[in-house]
Amino acid sequence: MEKKIFVVRKADIKDSKAIYEITKQVFKIYFKNAQIPRTIDALKETYKDIENDIKTKEVFVALDGNTIIGSVRIKVNPDKTAYLSRFGVKSNYQNSGIGKILMSAVDDDMISLGVTNIYLHTSSRMFSLIRFYYGRGFFIDSTSKDRGYIRALLCKEYKSKSLDNSCTNTVNNSI
């Protein structure tokens, strides 16, 4: 049996189309499975939005050969917290370890940037996602219904020399 090798690298503007396609595919499924009552921002974004994120955020892509099969975006804030969004892996590659590989790249990058806490939102109905994030060191900080469904705010703490690196409700809910 041939062993697969996947590569993760920082995204480039030329990756926008592939990131767009992955985002649409993954978030259509998420939207349906989470039973979200109204459309979500991920399904409304444009190529220009993705290009802007590549320029202003930490954006990673996972590749199988030359084919982009997953992506994730992270906004690093001045206070050394970060917010993870648009995490997705093509459906035919899910449950093959790509998500873990992407998240490991995120962890390495966040640690190198001195980030103390990283946050994300996901639907609390999505048990598979909650379980995945718990397995990567996240925990539920809080929940809200501000978007018409129960969203869980998850947090992961990175070890730092700071005495106060605990997750708190300091995330801007407008994210």
PDB file of C-alpha atoms in Angstrom:
ATOM      1  CA  MET A   1       0.000   0.000   0.000  1.00  0.00           C
ATOM      2  CA  GLU A   2       1.365   3.377  -1.028  1.00  0.00           C
ATOM      3  CA  LYS A   3       1.777   5.907   1.758  1.00  0.00           C
ATOM      4  CA  LYS A   4       0.256   9.333   1.086  1.00  0.00           C
ATOM      5  CA  ILE A   5       2.186  12.472   1.910  1.00  0.00           C
ATOM      6  CA  PHE A   6       0.229  15.667   2.386  1.00  0.00           C
ATOM      7  CA  VAL A   7       1.809  19.102   2.488  1.00  0.00           C
ATOM      8  CA  VAL A   8       0.608  22.229   4.307  1.00  0.00           C
ATOM      9  CA  ARG A   9       1.821  25.660   3.276  1.00  0.00           C
ATOM     10  CA  LYS A  10       0.808  29.294   3.525  1.00  0.00           C
ATOM     11  CA  ALA A  11      -1.749  30.260   0.912  1.00  0.00           C
ATOM     12  CA  ASP A  12      -0.948  32.459  -2.045  1.00  0.00           C
ATOM     13  CA  ILE A  13      -3.328  34.675  -4.044  1.00  0.00           C
ATOM     14  CA  LYS A  14      -3.280  32.061  -6.820  1.00  0.00           C
ATOM     15  CA  ASP A  15      -4.922  29.628  -4.367  1.00  0.00           C
ATOM     16  CA  SER A  16      -8.089  31.770  -4.102  1.00  0.00           C
ATOM     17  CA  LYS A  17     -10.159  29.741  -6.571  1.00  0.00           C
ATOM     18  CA  ALA A  18      -9.416  26.418  -4.871  1.00  0.00           C
ATOM     19  CA  ILE A  19     -10.074  27.916  -1.415  1.00  0.00           C
ATOM     20  CA  TYR A  20     -13.365  29.355  -2.717  1.00  0.00           C
ATOM     21  CA  GLU A  21     -14.463  25.948  -4.039  1.00  0.00           C
ATOM     22  CA  ILE A  22     -13.547  24.126  -0.818  1.00  0.00           C
ATOM     23  CA  THR A  23     -15.300  26.737   1.314  1.00  0.00           C
ATOM     24  CA  LYS A  24     -18.500  26.528  -0.735  1.00  0.00           C
ATOM     25  CA  GLN A  25     -18.509  22.714  -0.706  1.00  0.00           C
ATOM     26  CA  VAL A  26     -17.785  22.309   2.999  1.00  0.00           C
ATOM     27  CA  PHE A  27     -20.018  25.093   4.291  1.00  0.00           C
ATOM     28  CA  LYS A  28     -23.042  23.998   2.210  1.00  0.00           C
ATOM     29  CA  ILE A  29     -22.836  20.673   4.034  1.00  0.00           C
ATOM     30  CA  TYR A  30     -22.220  22.384   7.398  1.00  0.00           C
ATOM     31  CA  PHE A  31     -25.184  24.722   6.824  1.00  0.00           C
ATOM     32  CA  LYS A  32     -27.486  21.784   6.090  1.00  0.00           C
ATOM     33  CA  ASN A  33     -26.250  19.432   8.837  1.00  0.00           C
ATOM     34  CA  ALA A  34     -26.221  22.137  11.522  1.00  0.00           C
ATOM     35  CA  GLN A  35     -29.796  23.100  10.582  1.00  0.00           C
ATOM     36  CA  ILE A  36     -28.907  26.780  10.446  1.00  0.00           C
ATOM     37  CA  PRO A  37     -32.046  28.867   9.766  1.00  0.00           C
ATOM     38  CA  ARG A  38     -30.477  31.524   7.525  1.00  0.00           C
ATOM     39  CA  THR A  39     -27.507  31.701   5.210  1.00  0.00           C
ATOM     40  CA  ILE A  40     -24.022  32.011   6.656  1.00  0.00           C
ATOM     41  CA  ASP A  41     -21.229  34.409   5.726  1.00  0.00           C
ATOM     42  CA  ALA A  42     -18.994  31.643   4.370  1.00  0.00           C
ATOM     43  CA  LEU A  43     -21.520  30.979   1.601  1.00  0.00           C
ATOM     44  CA  LYS A  44     -21.684  34.656   0.624  1.00  0.00           C
ATOM     45  CA  GLU A  45     -17.984  35.396   0.281  1.00  0.00           C
ATOM     46  CA  THR A  46     -16.297  36.284  -3.002  1.00  0.00           C
ATOM     47  CA  TYR A  47     -12.874  35.666  -4.516  1.00  0.00           C
ATOM     48  CA  LYS A  48     -12.012  39.215  -3.451  1.00  0.00           C
ATOM     49  CA  ASP A  49     -12.883  38.368   0.186  1.00  0.00           C
ATOM     50  CA  ILE A  50     -10.574  35.370   0.049  1.00  0.00           C
ATOM     51  CA  GLU A  51      -7.774  37.382  -1.546  1.00  0.00           C
ATOM     52  CA  ASN A  52      -8.135  39.988   1.207  1.00  0.00           C
ATOM     53  CA  ASP A  53      -7.926  37.259   3.862  1.00  0.00           C
ATOM     54  CA  ILE A  54      -4.768  35.868   2.245  1.00  0.00           C
ATOM     55  CA  LYS A  55      -3.231  39.352   2.438  1.00  0.00           C
ATOM     56  CA  THR A  56      -4.329  40.148   6.009  1.00  0.00           C
ATOM     57  CA  LYS A  57      -4.573  36.815   7.864  1.00  0.00           C
ATOM     58  CA  GLU A  58      -2.658  33.607   8.342  1.00  0.00           C
ATOM     59  CA  VAL A  59      -4.134  31.329   5.666  1.00  0.00           C
ATOM     60  CA  PHE A  60      -2.984  27.753   5.166  1.00  0.00           C
ATOM     61  CA  VAL A  61      -3.778  25.196   2.502  1.00  0.00           C
ATOM     62  CA  ALA A  62      -3.302  21.426   2.565  1.00  0.00           C
ATOM     63  CA  LEU A  63      -2.233  19.726  -0.641  1.00  0.00           C
ATOM     64  CA  ASP A  64      -2.318  16.237  -2.088  1.00  0.00           C
ATOM     65  CA  GLY A  65       0.316  16.592  -4.775  1.00  0.00           C
ATOM     66  CA  ASN A  66      -0.593  19.847  -6.525  1.00  0.00           C
ATOM     67  CA  THR A  67      -4.270  19.725  -5.541  1.00  0.00           C
ATOM     68  CA  ILE A  68      -5.507  21.899  -2.689  1.00  0.00           C
ATOM     69  CA  ILE A  69      -7.717  19.732  -0.489  1.00  0.00           C
ATOM     70  CA  GLY A  70      -8.162  21.848   2.645  1.00  0.00           C
ATOM     71  CA  SER A  71      -7.786  25.346   4.030  1.00  0.00           C
ATOM     72  CA  VAL A  72      -8.027  27.376   7.214  1.00  0.00           C
ATOM     73  CA  ARG A  73      -7.803  31.087   8.076  1.00  0.00           C
ATOM     74  CA  ILE A  74      -6.633  32.716  11.282  1.00  0.00           C
ATOM     75  CA  LYS A  75      -6.827  36.350  12.299  1.00  0.00           C
ATOM     76  CA  VAL A  76      -4.141  37.222  14.844  1.00  0.00           C
ATOM     77  CA  ASN A  77      -5.151  40.131  17.058  1.00  0.00           C
ATOM     78  CA  PRO A  78      -2.817  42.737  18.616  1.00  0.00           C
ATOM     79  CA  ASP A  79      -3.527  41.298  22.094  1.00  0.00           C
ATOM     80  CA  LYS A  80      -1.976  37.966  20.991  1.00  0.00           C
ATOM     81  CA  THR A  81      -5.290  36.160  20.755  1.00  0.00           C
ATOM     82  CA  ALA A  82      -6.429  34.680  17.458  1.00  0.00           C
ATOM     83  CA  TYR A  83      -9.663  33.680  15.742  1.00  0.00           C
ATOM     84  CA  LEU A  84      -9.850  30.637  13.470  1.00  0.00           C
ATOM     85  CA  SER A  85     -12.377  30.546  10.639  1.00  0.00           C
ATOM     86  CA  ARG A  86     -13.273  28.891   7.348  1.00  0.00           C
ATOM     87  CA  PHE A  87     -11.666  25.594   8.317  1.00  0.00           C
ATOM     88  CA  GLY A  88     -12.550  22.951   5.765  1.00  0.00           C
ATOM     89  CA  VAL A  89     -11.358  19.805   4.036  1.00  0.00           C
ATOM     90  CA  LYS A  90     -12.807  18.502   0.761  1.00  0.00           C
ATOM     91  CA  SER A  91     -15.436  15.906   1.576  1.00  0.00           C
ATOM     92  CA  ASN A  92     -13.621  13.047  -0.186  1.00  0.00           C
ATOM     93  CA  TYR A  93     -10.551  13.694   2.023  1.00  0.00           C
ATOM     94  CA  GLN A  94     -12.355  14.037   5.352  1.00  0.00           C
ATOM     95  CA  ASN A  95     -11.460  11.545   8.103  1.00  0.00           C
ATOM     96  CA  SER A  96      -8.047  10.949   6.550  1.00  0.00           C
ATOM     97  CA  GLY A  97      -5.999  13.084   8.944  1.00  0.00           C
ATOM     98  CA  ILE A  98      -5.898  16.247   6.808  1.00  0.00           C
ATOM     99  CA  GLY A  99      -7.758  18.294   9.441  1.00  0.00           C
ATOM    100  CA  LYS A 100      -5.279  17.246  12.121  1.00  0.00           C
ATOM    101  CA  ILE A 101      -2.367  18.116   9.831  1.00  0.00           C
ATOM    102  CA  LEU A 102      -3.841  21.572   9.146  1.00  0.00           C
ATOM    103  CA  MET A 103      -4.506  22.179  12.834  1.00  0.00           C
ATOM    104  CA  SER A 104      -0.931  21.146  13.707  1.00  0.00           C
ATOM    105  CA  ALA A 105       0.348  23.745  11.232  1.00  0.00           C
ATOM    106  CA  VAL A 106      -1.938  26.327  12.862  1.00  0.00           C
ATOM    107  CA  ASP A 107      -0.619  25.388  16.316  1.00  0.00           C
ATOM    108  CA  ASP A 108       3.002  25.706  15.187  1.00  0.00           C
ATOM    109  CA  ASP A 109       2.305  29.100  13.606  1.00  0.00           C
ATOM    110  CA  MET A 110       0.371  30.430  16.597  1.00  0.00           C
ATOM    111  CA  ILE A 111       3.121  29.369  19.002  1.00  0.00           C
ATOM    112  CA  SER A 112       5.787  30.998  16.814  1.00  0.00           C
ATOM    113  CA  LEU A 113       3.725  34.217  16.757  1.00  0.00           C
ATOM    114  CA  GLY A 114       3.342  34.201  20.554  1.00  0.00           C
ATOM    115  CA  VAL A 115      -0.442  33.709  20.471  1.00  0.00           C
ATOM    116  CA  THR A 116      -1.830  32.831  23.902  1.00  0.00           C
ATOM    117  CA  ASN A 117      -5.389  31.777  22.984  1.00  0.00           C
ATOM    118  CA  ILE A 118      -7.138  30.840  19.764  1.00  0.00           C
ATOM    119  CA  TYR A 119     -10.925  30.918  19.419  1.00  0.00           C
ATOM    120  CA  LEU A 120     -13.460  29.609  16.931  1.00  0.00           C
ATOM    121  CA  HIS A 121     -17.201  29.219  16.602  1.00  0.00           C
ATOM    122  CA  THR A 122     -19.028  26.097  15.490  1.00  0.00           C
ATOM    123  CA  SER A 123     -22.557  24.809  15.733  1.00  0.00           C
ATOM    124  CA  SER A 124     -23.129  22.948  18.962  1.00  0.00           C
ATOM    125  CA  ARG A 125     -25.232  20.442  16.965  1.00  0.00           C
ATOM    126  CA  MET A 126     -22.145  19.313  15.054  1.00  0.00           C
ATOM    127  CA  PHE A 127     -20.954  16.607  17.432  1.00  0.00           C
ATOM    128  CA  SER A 128     -18.256  15.424  15.004  1.00  0.00           C
ATOM    129  CA  LEU A 129     -16.736  18.917  14.880  1.00  0.00           C
ATOM    130  CA  ILE A 130     -16.981  19.441  18.641  1.00  0.00           C
ATOM    131  CA  ARG A 131     -15.280  16.061  19.167  1.00  0.00           C
ATOM    132  CA  PHE A 132     -12.593  16.919  16.588  1.00  0.00           C
ATOM    133  CA  TYR A 133     -11.812  20.263  18.246  1.00  0.00           C
ATOM    134  CA  TYR A 134     -11.746  18.718  21.731  1.00  0.00           C
ATOM    135  CA  GLY A 135      -9.240  16.201  20.401  1.00  0.00           C
ATOM    136  CA  ARG A 136      -7.053  19.120  19.279  1.00  0.00           C
ATOM    137  CA  GLY A 137      -7.082  20.785  22.732  1.00  0.00           C
ATOM    138  CA  PHE A 138     -10.064  23.147  22.408  1.00  0.00           C
ATOM    139  CA  PHE A 139     -12.898  23.403  24.924  1.00  0.00           C
ATOM    140  CA  ILE A 140     -16.246  25.174  24.956  1.00  0.00           C
ATOM    141  CA  ASP A 141     -15.938  28.611  26.506  1.00  0.00           C
ATOM    142  CA  SER A 142     -19.572  29.664  25.989  1.00  0.00           C
ATOM    143  CA  THR A 143     -22.597  29.395  23.704  1.00  0.00           C
ATOM    144  CA  SER A 144     -24.884  31.942  22.106  1.00  0.00           C
ATOM    145  CA  LYS A 145     -27.929  32.120  19.847  1.00  0.00           C
ATOM    146  CA  ASP A 146     -26.981  35.449  18.258  1.00  0.00           C
ATOM    147  CA  ARG A 147     -27.151  33.990  14.734  1.00  0.00           C
ATOM    148  CA  GLY A 148     -30.382  32.033  15.161  1.00  0.00           C
ATOM    149  CA  TYR A 149     -28.817  28.722  16.199  1.00  0.00           C
ATOM    150  CA  ILE A 150     -26.700  27.553  19.134  1.00  0.00           C
ATOM    151  CA  ARG A 151     -23.096  28.459  18.390  1.00  0.00           C
ATOM    152  CA  ALA A 152     -20.342  27.228  20.635  1.00  0.00           C
ATOM    153  CA  LEU A 153     -17.338  29.470  21.195  1.00  0.00           C
ATOM    154  CA  LEU A 154     -14.347  27.174  21.572  1.00  0.00           C
ATOM    155  CA  CYS A 155     -10.960  28.168  22.944  1.00  0.00           C
ATOM    156  CA  LYS A 156      -7.509  26.646  23.004  1.00  0.00           C
ATOM    157  CA  GLU A 157      -4.817  27.941  25.322  1.00  0.00           C
ATOM    158  CA  TYR A 158      -1.176  27.933  24.313  1.00  0.00           C
ATOM    159  CA  LYS A 159       1.464  27.778  27.008  1.00  0.00           C
ATOM    160  CA  SER A 160       3.195  31.082  27.480  1.00  0.00           C
ATOM    161  CA  LYS A 161       5.151  33.005  30.056  1.00  0.00           C
ATOM    162  CA  SER A 162       2.087  35.185  30.599  1.00  0.00           C
ATOM    163  CA  LEU A 163       0.383  34.645  33.926  1.00  0.00           C
ATOM    164  CA  ASP A 164      -3.025  35.298  32.399  1.00  0.00           C
ATOM    165  CA  ASN A 165      -3.464  33.154  29.322  1.00  0.00           C
ATOM    166  CA  SER A 166      -6.784  31.616  30.278  1.00  0.00           C
ATOM    167  CA  CYS A 167      -9.689  31.720  27.864  1.00  0.00           C
ATOM    168  CA  THR A 168     -12.277  34.308  28.731  1.00  0.00           C
ATOM    169  CA  ASN A 169     -15.163  35.904  26.928  1.00  0.00           C
ATOM    170  CA  THR A 170     -12.973  38.577  25.357  1.00  0.00           C
ATOM    171  CA  VAL A 171     -13.758  37.556  21.798  1.00  0.00           C
ATOM    172  CA  ASN A 172     -15.621  40.129  19.770  1.00  0.00           C
ATOM    173  CA  ASN A 173     -19.038  38.609  18.972  1.00  0.00           C
ATOM    174  CA  SER A 174     -19.158  40.489  15.679  1.00  0.00           C
ATOM    175  CA  ILE A 175     -16.551  38.149  14.208  1.00  0.00           C
TER     176      ILE A 175
END
